């Protein structure tokens, strides 16, 4: 689907097992939606870049696809929150042969990307060989093309299989694409594919797995309305989550799982910040589904922190302590099980259904149906009200912060986290220097509260390791846990000592939204 000035492809890609392909193409539900004949063709696509991978750095992909005697050139950019989670700007034209021709692309950003001698330095870097079966469909007034791709991505480093379904919106509403995907997921096992074929090709070519990705800054226009701002923020969070899902699937490591959880937490914070724009029951329903994802990853992250902040420092200080060696082994086993649980969650049908429902909800109109006219509030006015409310909720009634009990500090940590993410969502609407200073002070408080919470969690983890003790001698286990608990108590005392100063600096920071 494209417009004259903004050529855009809206397409959802879903990975599927090879033995489901024929079942999907013969499904009676799809047969009812068909609006024309199906086609099956072989497609060979050659991807191009410079020797220093200039296009990849700019998150762009350039290919020439051969379909019979025709050669179709396509340049695509990565999805951005302003357009949508599954919307990519693309420029497509027919060329005479398997050689790129970039002269007719009239877009300022793309021309800047293609400046200098880049056209002369382009060379083939990898190919895809795909058997594509297409079927035109109509659903709820929208036209969607289903394409089932089976084949390979081939590079000089080897090849990887491709087996996926693409749902491309030709006309109509984006949420209809998700509705169709949800229906298909009930018929055959599907998984959202977070990486494009070009991204998978680059990863294979460079023998590099997708790494953890931090959230990109949210860019809001001062003239936009609150409803439009919510969609941009939510898409930003979903793209962050998708990128780190790919990283976890490729190689689950501490940072990838952490960033996946951050993506979920940011999305939950967005629901809090923009909660007044949507019916309360709708917000609670969606928040519950997001919380389910966070809960599946929670234990893995807790064990990562416990290992990095407690077990490893103690082992360095006491390398020959037998009880710590045994405890380290038990933690490693628990961590492996927790990582396996995260991987199982990502492969769970419920996870796919949850993400499809979330993305559909953000792109549709249901999220603000019956909530009044809040979506039309100027975003700066809305942001000021939100940040004022969350700041007051964090600071209200706190006099001697180091006198608060563990439960109160935990609640304070959650409030600080919600405020921080909301401040990051809205910071582009206000002057940068005061926003940066405020966020630095708030982050320092959140860090102190976070390590205090980690200390409380560590005590719980020590108790849970008792179940894994197995053949470890009871006295050895008791000695190891005693060392850990003593170390942990000292860390908590040190953090409590530093907390009041951090809190004072925060409460004195200028409110950047005023």
Short mmCIF file of N, CA and C in Angstrom, two decimals, residues 98-167:
data_model
loop_
_atom_site.label_atom_id
_atom_site.label_comp_id
_atom_site.label_asym_id
_atom_site.label_seq_id
_atom_site.Cartn_x
_atom_site.Cartn_y
_atom_site.Cartn_z
N UNK A 98 20.05 -7.19 -13.84
CA UNK A 98 20.33 -7.39 -12.41
C UNK A 98 21.34 -6.37 -11.89
N UNK A 99 21.12 -5.11 -12.26
CA UNK A 99 22.00 -4.02 -11.83
C UNK A 99 21.15 -2.90 -11.24
N UNK A 100 21.43 -2.44 -10.02
CA UNK A 100 20.62 -1.37 -9.42
C UNK A 100 20.71 -0.07 -10.21
N UNK A 101 19.59 0.66 -10.22
CA UNK A 101 19.52 1.98 -10.84
C UNK A 101 18.76 2.89 -9.88
N UNK A 102 19.49 3.77 -9.19
CA UNK A 102 18.91 4.55 -8.09
C UNK A 102 18.60 6.00 -8.47
N UNK A 103 18.61 6.30 -9.74
CA UNK A 103 18.52 7.70 -10.15
C UNK A 103 17.15 8.32 -9.91
N UNK A 104 16.09 7.56 -9.95
CA UNK A 104 14.74 8.14 -9.91
C UNK A 104 14.13 8.23 -8.52
N UNK A 105 14.87 7.92 -7.48
CA UNK A 105 14.32 7.99 -6.12
C UNK A 105 14.38 9.44 -5.64
N UNK A 106 13.21 10.06 -5.52
CA UNK A 106 13.13 11.47 -5.17
C UNK A 106 12.68 11.62 -3.72
N UNK A 107 13.60 11.41 -2.81
CA UNK A 107 13.33 11.54 -1.38
C UNK A 107 14.59 12.09 -0.72
N UNK A 108 14.43 13.11 0.09
CA UNK A 108 15.59 13.80 0.66
C UNK A 108 16.43 12.88 1.53
N UNK A 109 15.78 12.10 2.37
CA UNK A 109 16.53 11.19 3.25
C UNK A 109 17.28 10.15 2.44
N UNK A 110 16.61 9.58 1.44
CA UNK A 110 17.24 8.54 0.64
C UNK A 110 18.36 9.13 -0.21
N UNK A 111 18.16 10.32 -0.75
CA UNK A 111 19.22 10.94 -1.55
C UNK A 111 20.46 11.19 -0.69
N UNK A 112 20.24 11.56 0.57
CA UNK A 112 21.37 11.75 1.48
C UNK A 112 22.07 10.41 1.76
N UNK A 113 21.28 9.36 1.87
CA UNK A 113 21.82 8.03 2.08
C UNK A 113 22.65 7.57 0.88
N UNK A 114 22.21 7.96 -0.31
CA UNK A 114 22.85 7.49 -1.54
C UNK A 114 23.83 8.51 -2.12
N UNK A 115 24.25 9.48 -1.32
CA UNK A 115 25.11 10.53 -1.87
C UNK A 115 26.52 10.00 -2.17
N UNK A 116 27.32 10.86 -2.79
CA UNK A 116 28.70 10.48 -3.10
C UNK A 116 28.75 9.41 -4.18
N UNK A 117 29.69 8.51 -4.03
CA UNK A 117 29.92 7.49 -5.06
C UNK A 117 29.32 6.14 -4.68
N UNK A 118 28.31 6.14 -3.81
CA UNK A 118 27.79 4.87 -3.31
C UNK A 118 27.27 3.99 -4.44
N UNK A 119 26.63 4.61 -5.46
CA UNK A 119 26.09 3.81 -6.55
C UNK A 119 27.19 3.05 -7.28
N UNK A 120 28.37 3.65 -7.37
CA UNK A 120 29.48 3.00 -8.07
C UNK A 120 30.12 1.90 -7.22
N UNK A 121 29.86 1.92 -5.92
CA UNK A 121 30.52 0.95 -5.02
C UNK A 121 29.62 -0.22 -4.66
N UNK A 122 28.40 -0.24 -5.19
CA UNK A 122 27.48 -1.32 -4.87
C UNK A 122 27.92 -2.62 -5.54
N UNK A 123 27.76 -3.71 -4.79
CA UNK A 123 28.12 -5.02 -5.32
C UNK A 123 27.18 -6.06 -4.71
N UNK A 124 26.95 -7.19 -5.39
CA UNK A 124 26.11 -8.25 -4.83
C UNK A 124 26.74 -8.82 -3.56
N UNK A 125 25.91 -9.06 -2.54
CA UNK A 125 26.45 -9.60 -1.29
C UNK A 125 25.81 -10.93 -0.89
N UNK A 126 24.55 -11.13 -1.20
CA UNK A 126 23.93 -12.43 -0.97
C UNK A 126 22.65 -12.51 -1.81
N UNK A 127 22.09 -13.72 -1.89
CA UNK A 127 20.88 -13.93 -2.69
C UNK A 127 19.86 -14.71 -1.88
N UNK A 128 18.61 -14.59 -2.30
CA UNK A 128 17.56 -15.47 -1.79
C UNK A 128 16.94 -16.19 -2.98
N UNK A 129 16.71 -17.47 -2.80
CA UNK A 129 16.04 -18.29 -3.82
C UNK A 129 14.76 -18.82 -3.19
N UNK A 130 13.63 -18.33 -3.69
CA UNK A 130 12.35 -18.55 -3.02
C UNK A 130 11.30 -19.08 -4.00
N UNK A 131 10.58 -20.08 -3.57
CA UNK A 131 9.37 -20.51 -4.25
C UNK A 131 8.21 -19.81 -3.55
N UNK A 132 7.56 -18.88 -4.25
CA UNK A 132 6.51 -18.06 -3.64
C UNK A 132 5.14 -18.43 -4.20
N UNK A 133 4.23 -18.72 -3.28
CA UNK A 133 2.83 -18.99 -3.64
C UNK A 133 1.99 -17.84 -3.11
N UNK A 134 1.25 -17.17 -4.00
CA UNK A 134 0.47 -16.00 -3.60
C UNK A 134 -1.01 -16.25 -3.78
N UNK A 135 -1.79 -15.56 -2.93
CA UNK A 135 -3.24 -15.71 -2.94
C UNK A 135 -3.87 -14.37 -2.57
N UNK A 136 -4.66 -13.75 -3.45
CA UNK A 136 -5.33 -12.49 -3.10
C UNK A 136 -6.55 -12.76 -2.21
N UNK A 137 -6.67 -12.00 -1.13
CA UNK A 137 -7.73 -12.22 -0.16
C UNK A 137 -8.48 -10.93 0.13
N UNK A 138 -9.72 -11.06 0.56
CA UNK A 138 -10.52 -9.92 1.00
C UNK A 138 -11.13 -10.25 2.35
N UNK A 139 -10.98 -9.32 3.31
CA UNK A 139 -11.52 -9.52 4.65
C UNK A 139 -11.95 -8.18 5.22
N UNK A 140 -13.17 -8.07 5.65
CA UNK A 140 -13.70 -6.87 6.31
C UNK A 140 -13.41 -5.60 5.51
N UNK A 141 -13.56 -5.68 4.19
CA UNK A 141 -13.36 -4.50 3.36
C UNK A 141 -11.92 -4.20 3.02
N UNK A 142 -10.98 -5.01 3.49
CA UNK A 142 -9.56 -4.82 3.18
C UNK A 142 -9.11 -5.89 2.18
N UNK A 143 -8.12 -5.52 1.38
CA UNK A 143 -7.51 -6.45 0.43
C UNK A 143 -6.11 -6.79 0.90
N UNK A 144 -5.84 -8.07 1.02
CA UNK A 144 -4.56 -8.54 1.56
C UNK A 144 -4.01 -9.62 0.64
N UNK A 145 -2.72 -9.54 0.35
CA UNK A 145 -2.09 -10.61 -0.42
C UNK A 145 -1.33 -11.52 0.53
N UNK A 146 -1.68 -12.80 0.50
CA UNK A 146 -0.93 -13.80 1.25
C UNK A 146 0.15 -14.36 0.34
N UNK A 147 1.38 -14.32 0.80
CA UNK A 147 2.50 -14.93 0.07
C UNK A 147 3.18 -15.93 1.00
N UNK A 148 3.29 -17.16 0.55
CA UNK A 148 3.99 -18.20 1.32
C UNK A 148 5.33 -18.45 0.63
N UNK A 149 6.41 -18.17 1.35
CA UNK A 149 7.76 -18.28 0.81
C UNK A 149 8.47 -19.49 1.39
N UNK A 150 9.00 -20.33 0.51
CA UNK A 150 9.81 -21.49 0.92
C UNK A 150 11.08 -21.47 0.09
N UNK A 151 12.23 -21.48 0.74
CA UNK A 151 13.48 -21.44 0.00
C UNK A 151 14.67 -21.25 0.90
N UNK A 152 15.66 -20.46 0.42
CA UNK A 152 16.90 -20.28 1.16
C UNK A 152 17.44 -18.87 1.01
N UNK A 153 18.16 -18.43 2.04
CA UNK A 153 19.03 -17.26 1.95
C UNK A 153 20.44 -17.80 1.82
N UNK A 154 21.16 -17.38 0.76
CA UNK A 154 22.48 -17.93 0.48
C UNK A 154 23.54 -16.84 0.50
N UNK A 155 24.60 -17.08 1.23
CA UNK A 155 25.75 -16.18 1.26
C UNK A 155 27.01 -17.01 1.10
N UNK A 156 28.14 -16.32 0.99
CA UNK A 156 29.41 -17.03 0.89
C UNK A 156 29.73 -17.78 2.18
N UNK A 157 29.02 -17.43 3.27
CA UNK A 157 29.26 -18.10 4.56
C UNK A 157 28.37 -19.32 4.75
N UNK A 158 27.44 -19.55 3.83
CA UNK A 158 26.54 -20.68 3.97
C UNK A 158 25.13 -20.29 3.62
N UNK A 159 24.16 -21.08 4.07
CA UNK A 159 22.76 -20.81 3.76
C UNK A 159 21.89 -21.13 4.95
N UNK A 160 20.70 -20.51 4.97
CA UNK A 160 19.70 -20.81 5.99
C UNK A 160 18.35 -20.94 5.31
N UNK A 161 17.48 -21.80 5.83
CA UNK A 161 16.17 -21.99 5.19
C UNK A 161 15.21 -20.85 5.47
N UNK A 162 14.26 -20.69 4.59
CA UNK A 162 13.17 -19.73 4.75
C UNK A 162 11.86 -20.49 4.60
N UNK A 163 10.97 -20.32 5.54
CA UNK A 163 9.62 -20.87 5.44
C UNK A 163 8.70 -19.94 6.21
N UNK A 164 7.98 -19.11 5.50
CA UNK A 164 7.21 -18.06 6.16
C UNK A 164 6.03 -17.62 5.31
N UNK A 165 5.08 -17.01 5.98
CA UNK A 165 3.92 -16.42 5.32
C UNK A 165 4.00 -14.90 5.49
N UNK A 166 3.79 -14.17 4.41
CA UNK A 166 3.75 -12.71 4.46
C UNK A 166 2.33 -12.25 4.13
N UNK A 167 1.81 -11.36 4.96
CA UNK A 167 0.49 -10.78 4.74
C UNK A 167 0.70 -9.31 4.40
#
